[in-house]
Amino acid sequence: DRKSAGSFHVGDWLHALPAKNARWLAEYRRTIVGFESLHMSFDAVAADAAEAAEARAAKLAKRRRRPIASAVELPNTSAPSPVEAHDDQSADLALADEREAKEPFNAILRASAAGELQALIDFLDRYAPKDVLNLVSFGVGAPTSTDIFKASEARSMAGRCDIFLFNVGPDVHVRMLAKRQGIKVRQYDVFEDLLREMLKEARLPHAVYELRQMARDREDP
């Protein structure tokens, strides 16, 4: 940079960065004797150079900022209020109950006589949808080890399966096997009691109400 010596001559090229220096030289050249006689427009050249330099600088700055802006994510430091936290927890519990309610309750049913078994099944077919209360198997007579293994298999697949017995009970061997397998064996000698407990497990309050009404109608003269 020889501008301080005042020794610019006609035909000299001026190079200056950054852009503001190019503008300054464009103005400064007016003080140099002989530059006015140039046939080329130095002002236009300097202005173009300054504009190009500014465009390149802006483009470079934009490229550098873009990945930073997209990669940086400010942490959320605002903690939920106690009311919001309680509402979120309640919503989670409600969702868990809804999911659990959609899973069918599995059961194995045994009765001492075919007429008793048919009456139980007829009521369940009418008031208990199969996708809510699923009878894995049913039969007449005392439960066997096969019933225990069926219940165990159903429990491993669906989460739970109880054995309901009406006017019949398991022998010692089957009872011990059920205990080892973790299968609940439930015995009843009253028709409504067995159905009511089964419907409660399946979460069918409307069917429980219908069962209660049937029992009252039968008691009334």
PDB file of C-alpha atoms in Angstrom:
ATOM      1  CA  ASP A   1       0.000   0.000   0.000  1.00  0.00           C
ATOM      2  CA  ARG A   2       1.811   3.090  -1.271  1.00  0.00           C
ATOM      3  CA  LYS A   3      -0.997   5.619  -0.939  1.00  0.00           C
ATOM      4  CA  SER A   4       0.807   7.362   1.954  1.00  0.00           C
ATOM      5  CA  ALA A   5       3.733   8.193  -0.362  1.00  0.00           C
ATOM      6  CA  GLY A   6       1.419   9.752  -2.971  1.00  0.00           C
ATOM      7  CA  SER A   7       3.163   7.889  -5.768  1.00  0.00           C
ATOM      8  CA  PHE A   8       0.172   6.464  -7.706  1.00  0.00           C
ATOM      9  CA  HIS A   9       0.542   6.777 -11.476  1.00  0.00           C
ATOM     10  CA  VAL A  10      -1.814   6.588 -14.395  1.00  0.00           C
ATOM     11  CA  GLY A  11      -2.389   2.933 -15.294  1.00  0.00           C
ATOM     12  CA  ASP A  12      -1.693   1.560 -11.811  1.00  0.00           C
ATOM     13  CA  TRP A  13      -4.075  -1.160 -10.513  1.00  0.00           C
ATOM     14  CA  LEU A  14      -5.377  -0.795  -7.019  1.00  0.00           C
ATOM     15  CA  HIS A  15      -6.178  -3.930  -4.942  1.00  0.00           C
ATOM     16  CA  ALA A  16      -7.729  -3.512  -1.518  1.00  0.00           C
ATOM     17  CA  LEU A  17      -9.634  -5.831   0.850  1.00  0.00           C
ATOM     18  CA  PRO A  18     -12.042  -5.749   2.560  1.00  0.00           C
ATOM     19  CA  ALA A  19     -14.679  -3.987   0.475  1.00  0.00           C
ATOM     20  CA  LYS A  20     -14.661  -0.769   2.487  1.00  0.00           C
ATOM     21  CA  ASN A  21     -10.994  -0.211   1.547  1.00  0.00           C
ATOM     22  CA  ALA A  22     -11.884  -0.503  -2.136  1.00  0.00           C
ATOM     23  CA  ARG A  23     -14.513   2.182  -1.699  1.00  0.00           C
ATOM     24  CA  TRP A  24     -12.063   4.390   0.113  1.00  0.00           C
ATOM     25  CA  LEU A  25      -9.486   4.049  -2.664  1.00  0.00           C
ATOM     26  CA  ALA A  26     -12.136   4.846  -5.267  1.00  0.00           C
ATOM     27  CA  GLU A  27     -12.656   8.168  -3.545  1.00  0.00           C
ATOM     28  CA  TYR A  28      -8.989   8.690  -2.784  1.00  0.00           C
ATOM     29  CA  ARG A  29      -7.924   8.339  -6.407  1.00  0.00           C
ATOM     30  CA  ARG A  30      -9.707  11.613  -7.152  1.00  0.00           C
ATOM     31  CA  THR A  31      -6.877  13.413  -5.303  1.00  0.00           C
ATOM     32  CA  ILE A  32      -4.160  11.859  -7.497  1.00  0.00           C
ATOM     33  CA  VAL A  33      -3.138  14.062 -10.429  1.00  0.00           C
ATOM     34  CA  GLY A  34      -3.560  12.313 -13.765  1.00  0.00           C
ATOM     35  CA  PHE A  35      -6.202   9.741 -12.732  1.00  0.00           C
ATOM     36  CA  GLU A  36      -8.958  11.914 -14.179  1.00  0.00           C
ATOM     37  CA  SER A  37      -7.576  11.308 -17.670  1.00  0.00           C
ATOM     38  CA  LEU A  38      -8.107   7.506 -17.482  1.00  0.00           C
ATOM     39  CA  HIS A  39     -10.232   6.187 -20.330  1.00  0.00           C
ATOM     40  CA  MET A  40     -11.603   3.380 -18.145  1.00  0.00           C
ATOM     41  CA  SER A  41     -14.057   4.091 -15.372  1.00  0.00           C
ATOM     42  CA  PHE A  42     -12.232   3.311 -12.177  1.00  0.00           C
ATOM     43  CA  ASP A  43     -15.337   4.102 -10.162  1.00  0.00           C
ATOM     44  CA  ALA A  44     -17.317   1.348 -11.893  1.00  0.00           C
ATOM     45  CA  VAL A  45     -14.506  -1.210 -11.451  1.00  0.00           C
ATOM     46  CA  ALA A  46     -14.083  -0.393  -7.775  1.00  0.00           C
ATOM     47  CA  ALA A  47     -17.810  -0.447  -7.153  1.00  0.00           C
ATOM     48  CA  ASP A  48     -18.181  -3.839  -8.856  1.00  0.00           C
ATOM     49  CA  ALA A  49     -15.260  -5.220  -6.854  1.00  0.00           C
ATOM     50  CA  ALA A  50     -16.744  -3.934  -3.608  1.00  0.00           C
ATOM     51  CA  GLU A  51     -20.177  -5.372  -4.398  1.00  0.00           C
ATOM     52  CA  ALA A  52     -18.721  -8.748  -5.336  1.00  0.00           C
ATOM     53  CA  ALA A  53     -16.623  -8.824  -2.155  1.00  0.00           C
ATOM     54  CA  GLU A  54     -19.668  -8.032  -0.022  1.00  0.00           C
ATOM     55  CA  ALA A  55     -21.742 -10.742  -1.742  1.00  0.00           C
ATOM     56  CA  ARG A  56     -19.025 -13.350  -1.173  1.00  0.00           C
ATOM     57  CA  ALA A  57     -18.653 -12.349   2.468  1.00  0.00           C
ATOM     58  CA  ALA A  58     -22.434 -12.511   3.055  1.00  0.00           C
ATOM     59  CA  LYS A  59     -22.687 -15.894   1.337  1.00  0.00           C
ATOM     60  CA  LEU A  60     -19.801 -17.306   3.385  1.00  0.00           C
ATOM     61  CA  ALA A  61     -21.290 -16.021   6.634  1.00  0.00           C
ATOM     62  CA  LYS A  62     -24.663 -17.548   5.751  1.00  0.00           C
ATOM     63  CA  ARG A  63     -23.074 -20.945   5.058  1.00  0.00           C
ATOM     64  CA  ARG A  64     -21.262 -20.854   8.392  1.00  0.00           C
ATOM     65  CA  ARG A  65     -24.356 -19.904  10.352  1.00  0.00           C
ATOM     66  CA  ARG A  66     -26.724 -22.413   8.754  1.00  0.00           C
ATOM     67  CA  PRO A  67     -25.310 -25.680  10.193  1.00  0.00           C
ATOM     68  CA  ILE A  68     -24.903 -24.076  13.601  1.00  0.00           C
ATOM     69  CA  ALA A  69     -28.486 -22.854  13.640  1.00  0.00           C
ATOM     70  CA  SER A  70     -29.793 -26.264  12.582  1.00  0.00           C
ATOM     71  CA  ALA A  71     -27.602 -28.256  14.979  1.00  0.00           C
ATOM     72  CA  VAL A  72     -27.974 -26.184  18.144  1.00  0.00           C
ATOM     73  CA  GLU A  73     -31.071 -26.913  20.190  1.00  0.00           C
ATOM     74  CA  LEU A  74     -31.667 -24.936  23.318  1.00  0.00           C
ATOM     75  CA  PRO A  75     -32.596 -27.100  26.305  1.00  0.00           C
ATOM     76  CA  ASN A  76     -36.043 -26.732  27.770  1.00  0.00           C
ATOM     77  CA  THR A  77     -35.354 -25.450  31.249  1.00  0.00           C
ATOM     78  CA  SER A  78     -38.985 -24.781  32.143  1.00  0.00           C
ATOM     79  CA  ALA A  79     -40.174 -27.415  34.622  1.00  0.00           C
ATOM     80  CA  PRO A  80     -43.884 -28.390  34.590  1.00  0.00           C
ATOM     81  CA  SER A  81     -46.015 -27.090  37.395  1.00  0.00           C
ATOM     82  CA  PRO A  82     -47.367 -29.540  39.997  1.00  0.00           C
ATOM     83  CA  VAL A  83     -50.827 -29.285  38.400  1.00  0.00           C
ATOM     84  CA  GLU A  84     -49.458 -30.075  34.932  1.00  0.00           C
ATOM     85  CA  ALA A  85     -47.424 -32.993  36.316  1.00  0.00           C
ATOM     86  CA  HIS A  86     -50.521 -34.389  38.063  1.00  0.00           C
ATOM     87  CA  ASP A  87     -52.592 -34.057  34.874  1.00  0.00           C
ATOM     88  CA  ASP A  88     -49.912 -35.861  32.853  1.00  0.00           C
ATOM     89  CA  GLN A  89     -49.754 -38.671  35.406  1.00  0.00           C
ATOM     90  CA  SER A  90     -53.536 -39.014  35.438  1.00  0.00           C
ATOM     91  CA  ALA A  91     -53.601 -39.190  31.645  1.00  0.00           C
ATOM     92  CA  ASP A  92     -50.943 -41.919  31.680  1.00  0.00           C
ATOM     93  CA  LEU A  93     -52.889 -43.955  34.234  1.00  0.00           C
ATOM     94  CA  ALA A  94     -56.116 -43.568  32.249  1.00  0.00           C
ATOM     95  CA  LEU A  95     -54.332 -44.731  29.103  1.00  0.00           C
ATOM     96  CA  ALA A  96     -52.915 -47.752  30.948  1.00  0.00           C
ATOM     97  CA  ASP A  97     -56.395 -48.662  32.262  1.00  0.00           C
ATOM     98  CA  GLU A  98     -57.838 -48.332  28.759  1.00  0.00           C
ATOM     99  CA  ARG A  99     -55.184 -50.617  27.298  1.00  0.00           C
ATOM    100  CA  GLU A 100     -55.676 -53.148  30.077  1.00  0.00           C
ATOM    101  CA  ALA A 101     -59.444 -53.072  29.608  1.00  0.00           C
ATOM    102  CA  LYS A 102     -59.062 -53.917  25.931  1.00  0.00           C
ATOM    103  CA  GLU A 103     -57.222 -57.151  26.734  1.00  0.00           C
ATOM    104  CA  PRO A 104     -59.674 -60.070  27.056  1.00  0.00           C
ATOM    105  CA  PHE A 105     -60.027 -61.936  30.307  1.00  0.00           C
ATOM    106  CA  ASN A 106     -59.315 -65.643  29.728  1.00  0.00           C
ATOM    107  CA  ALA A 107     -61.073 -68.365  31.672  1.00  0.00           C
ATOM    108  CA  ILE A 108     -61.590 -72.127  31.757  1.00  0.00           C
ATOM    109  CA  LEU A 109     -65.022 -73.288  32.838  1.00  0.00           C
ATOM    110  CA  ARG A 110     -65.962 -76.690  34.320  1.00  0.00           C
ATOM    111  CA  ALA A 111     -69.312 -77.806  35.760  1.00  0.00           C
ATOM    112  CA  SER A 112     -70.624 -80.966  37.377  1.00  0.00           C
ATOM    113  CA  ALA A 113     -73.397 -81.523  34.809  1.00  0.00           C
ATOM    114  CA  ALA A 114     -74.022 -80.728  31.153  1.00  0.00           C
ATOM    115  CA  GLY A 115     -77.212 -78.746  31.940  1.00  0.00           C
ATOM    116  CA  GLU A 116     -75.360 -76.493  34.364  1.00  0.00           C
ATOM    117  CA  LEU A 117     -72.521 -75.929  31.898  1.00  0.00           C
ATOM    118  CA  GLN A 118     -74.957 -75.115  29.081  1.00  0.00           C
ATOM    119  CA  ALA A 119     -76.806 -72.559  31.216  1.00  0.00           C
ATOM    120  CA  LEU A 120     -73.531 -70.806  32.087  1.00  0.00           C
ATOM    121  CA  ILE A 121     -72.361 -70.742  28.487  1.00  0.00           C
ATOM    122  CA  ASP A 122     -75.737 -69.455  27.228  1.00  0.00           C
ATOM    123  CA  PHE A 123     -75.573 -66.484  29.575  1.00  0.00           C
ATOM    124  CA  LEU A 124     -71.979 -65.672  28.634  1.00  0.00           C
ATOM    125  CA  ASP A 125     -72.753 -65.907  24.929  1.00  0.00           C
ATOM    126  CA  ARG A 126     -75.544 -63.375  25.373  1.00  0.00           C
ATOM    127  CA  TYR A 127     -73.931 -60.809  27.669  1.00  0.00           C
ATOM    128  CA  ALA A 128     -70.144 -61.289  27.425  1.00  0.00           C
ATOM    129  CA  PRO A 129     -68.448 -60.530  24.062  1.00  0.00           C
ATOM    130  CA  LYS A 130     -65.753 -63.017  23.198  1.00  0.00           C
ATOM    131  CA  ASP A 131     -63.171 -60.283  22.657  1.00  0.00           C
ATOM    132  CA  VAL A 132     -63.716 -59.236  26.294  1.00  0.00           C
ATOM    133  CA  LEU A 133     -64.248 -62.610  28.005  1.00  0.00           C
ATOM    134  CA  ASN A 134     -62.587 -65.518  26.252  1.00  0.00           C
ATOM    135  CA  LEU A 135     -63.396 -69.109  27.251  1.00  0.00           C
ATOM    136  CA  VAL A 136     -60.211 -71.031  26.527  1.00  0.00           C
ATOM    137  CA  SER A 137     -61.989 -74.318  27.151  1.00  0.00           C
ATOM    138  CA  PHE A 138     -64.973 -75.768  29.008  1.00  0.00           C
ATOM    139  CA  GLY A 139     -66.209 -79.177  29.990  1.00  0.00           C
ATOM    140  CA  VAL A 140     -68.108 -81.381  32.371  1.00  0.00           C
ATOM    141  CA  GLY A 141     -66.474 -82.919  35.429  1.00  0.00           C
ATOM    142  CA  ALA A 142     -63.482 -82.131  37.631  1.00  0.00           C
ATOM    143  CA  PRO A 143     -60.532 -80.227  36.135  1.00  0.00           C
ATOM    144  CA  THR A 144     -57.523 -82.185  34.957  1.00  0.00           C
ATOM    145  CA  SER A 145     -53.841 -81.467  34.522  1.00  0.00           C
ATOM    146  CA  THR A 146     -54.617 -80.629  30.876  1.00  0.00           C
ATOM    147  CA  ASP A 147     -56.774 -77.711  32.056  1.00  0.00           C
ATOM    148  CA  ILE A 148     -53.895 -76.446  34.187  1.00  0.00           C
ATOM    149  CA  PHE A 149     -51.473 -76.547  31.266  1.00  0.00           C
ATOM    150  CA  LYS A 150     -53.994 -74.816  28.994  1.00  0.00           C
ATOM    151  CA  ALA A 151     -54.442 -72.054  31.558  1.00  0.00           C
ATOM    152  CA  SER A 152     -50.684 -71.698  31.931  1.00  0.00           C
ATOM    153  CA  GLU A 153     -50.237 -71.387  28.164  1.00  0.00           C
ATOM    154  CA  ALA A 154     -53.037 -68.833  27.860  1.00  0.00           C
ATOM    155  CA  ARG A 155     -51.566 -66.823  30.728  1.00  0.00           C
ATOM    156  CA  SER A 156     -48.146 -66.704  29.060  1.00  0.00           C
ATOM    157  CA  MET A 157     -49.754 -65.334  25.896  1.00  0.00           C
ATOM    158  CA  ALA A 158     -52.474 -63.047  27.286  1.00  0.00           C
ATOM    159  CA  GLY A 159     -51.365 -62.280  30.840  1.00  0.00           C
ATOM    160  CA  ARG A 160     -53.988 -64.118  32.892  1.00  0.00           C
ATOM    161  CA  CYS A 161     -56.268 -67.151  32.892  1.00  0.00           C
ATOM    162  CA  ASP A 162     -58.329 -68.428  35.838  1.00  0.00           C
ATOM    163  CA  ILE A 163     -60.217 -71.723  36.190  1.00  0.00           C
ATOM    164  CA  PHE A 164     -63.864 -71.439  37.293  1.00  0.00           C
ATOM    165  CA  LEU A 165     -65.542 -74.525  38.751  1.00  0.00           C
ATOM    166  CA  PHE A 166     -69.257 -74.975  39.422  1.00  0.00           C
ATOM    167  CA  ASN A 167     -70.289 -77.698  41.891  1.00  0.00           C
ATOM    168  CA  VAL A 168     -67.037 -79.564  41.279  1.00  0.00           C
ATOM    169  CA  GLY A 169     -63.520 -79.460  42.705  1.00  0.00           C
ATOM    170  CA  PRO A 170     -59.977 -80.517  41.739  1.00  0.00           C
ATOM    171  CA  ASP A 171     -58.196 -83.486  43.249  1.00  0.00           C
ATOM    172  CA  VAL A 172     -55.020 -83.073  45.265  1.00  0.00           C
ATOM    173  CA  HIS A 173     -52.709 -83.662  42.316  1.00  0.00           C
ATOM    174  CA  VAL A 174     -54.398 -81.025  40.141  1.00  0.00           C
ATOM    175  CA  ARG A 175     -54.561 -78.547  43.031  1.00  0.00           C
ATOM    176  CA  MET A 176     -50.806 -78.879  43.678  1.00  0.00           C
ATOM    177  CA  LEU A 177     -50.043 -78.560  39.963  1.00  0.00           C
ATOM    178  CA  ALA A 178     -52.144 -75.401  39.747  1.00  0.00           C
ATOM    179  CA  LYS A 179     -50.265 -73.952  42.719  1.00  0.00           C
ATOM    180  CA  ARG A 180     -46.892 -74.682  41.125  1.00  0.00           C
ATOM    181  CA  GLN A 181     -48.014 -73.135  37.837  1.00  0.00           C
ATOM    182  CA  GLY A 182     -49.490 -70.096  39.566  1.00  0.00           C
ATOM    183  CA  ILE A 183     -53.008 -70.757  38.249  1.00  0.00           C
ATOM    184  CA  LYS A 184     -55.963 -69.606  40.326  1.00  0.00           C
ATOM    185  CA  VAL A 185     -58.723 -72.221  40.741  1.00  0.00           C
ATOM    186  CA  ARG A 186     -62.045 -70.700  41.849  1.00  0.00           C
ATOM    187  CA  GLN A 187     -64.881 -72.892  43.117  1.00  0.00           C
ATOM    188  CA  TYR A 188     -68.579 -71.898  43.353  1.00  0.00           C
ATOM    189  CA  ASP A 189     -71.838 -73.619  44.215  1.00  0.00           C
ATOM    190  CA  VAL A 190     -74.142 -70.697  43.360  1.00  0.00           C
ATOM    191  CA  PHE A 191     -74.880 -69.950  39.716  1.00  0.00           C
ATOM    192  CA  GLU A 192     -74.997 -66.143  40.061  1.00  0.00           C
ATOM    193  CA  ASP A 193     -71.839 -65.991  42.190  1.00  0.00           C
ATOM    194  CA  LEU A 194     -69.718 -67.693  39.542  1.00  0.00           C
ATOM    195  CA  LEU A 195     -71.053 -65.530  36.717  1.00  0.00           C
ATOM    196  CA  ARG A 196     -70.807 -62.321  38.722  1.00  0.00           C
ATOM    197  CA  GLU A 197     -67.141 -62.879  39.592  1.00  0.00           C
ATOM    198  CA  MET A 198     -66.281 -63.860  36.043  1.00  0.00           C
ATOM    199  CA  LEU A 199     -68.018 -60.761  34.628  1.00  0.00           C
ATOM    200  CA  LYS A 200     -66.300 -58.509  37.157  1.00  0.00           C
ATOM    201  CA  GLU A 201     -62.918 -59.858  36.123  1.00  0.00           C
ATOM    202  CA  ALA A 202     -63.816 -59.126  32.493  1.00  0.00           C
ATOM    203  CA  ARG A 203     -65.000 -55.618  33.486  1.00  0.00           C
ATOM    204  CA  LEU A 204     -68.542 -56.000  32.206  1.00  0.00           C
ATOM    205  CA  PRO A 205     -70.696 -53.969  34.639  1.00  0.00           C
ATOM    206  CA  HIS A 206     -73.705 -54.001  32.304  1.00  0.00           C
ATOM    207  CA  ALA A 207     -73.714 -57.796  32.259  1.00  0.00           C
ATOM    208  CA  VAL A 208     -73.425 -57.819  36.062  1.00  0.00           C
ATOM    209  CA  TYR A 209     -76.494 -55.571  36.220  1.00  0.00           C
ATOM    210  CA  GLU A 210     -78.444 -57.883  33.916  1.00  0.00           C
ATOM    211  CA  LEU A 211     -77.472 -60.853  36.072  1.00  0.00           C
ATOM    212  CA  ARG A 212     -78.708 -59.058  39.192  1.00  0.00           C
ATOM    213  CA  GLN A 213     -82.022 -58.226  37.516  1.00  0.00           C
ATOM    214  CA  MET A 214     -82.495 -61.854  36.486  1.00  0.00           C
ATOM    215  CA  ALA A 215     -81.915 -62.982  40.072  1.00  0.00           C
ATOM    216  CA  ARG A 216     -84.446 -60.441  41.394  1.00  0.00           C
ATOM    217  CA  ASP A 217     -87.064 -61.425  38.826  1.00  0.00           C
ATOM    218  CA  ARG A 218     -86.666 -65.061  39.822  1.00  0.00           C
ATOM    219  CA  GLU A 219     -87.093 -64.241  43.515  1.00  0.00           C
ATOM    220  CA  ASP A 220     -90.240 -62.117  42.977  1.00  0.00           C
ATOM    221  CA  PRO A 221     -93.502 -64.124  42.978  1.00  0.00           C
TER     222      PRO A 221
END
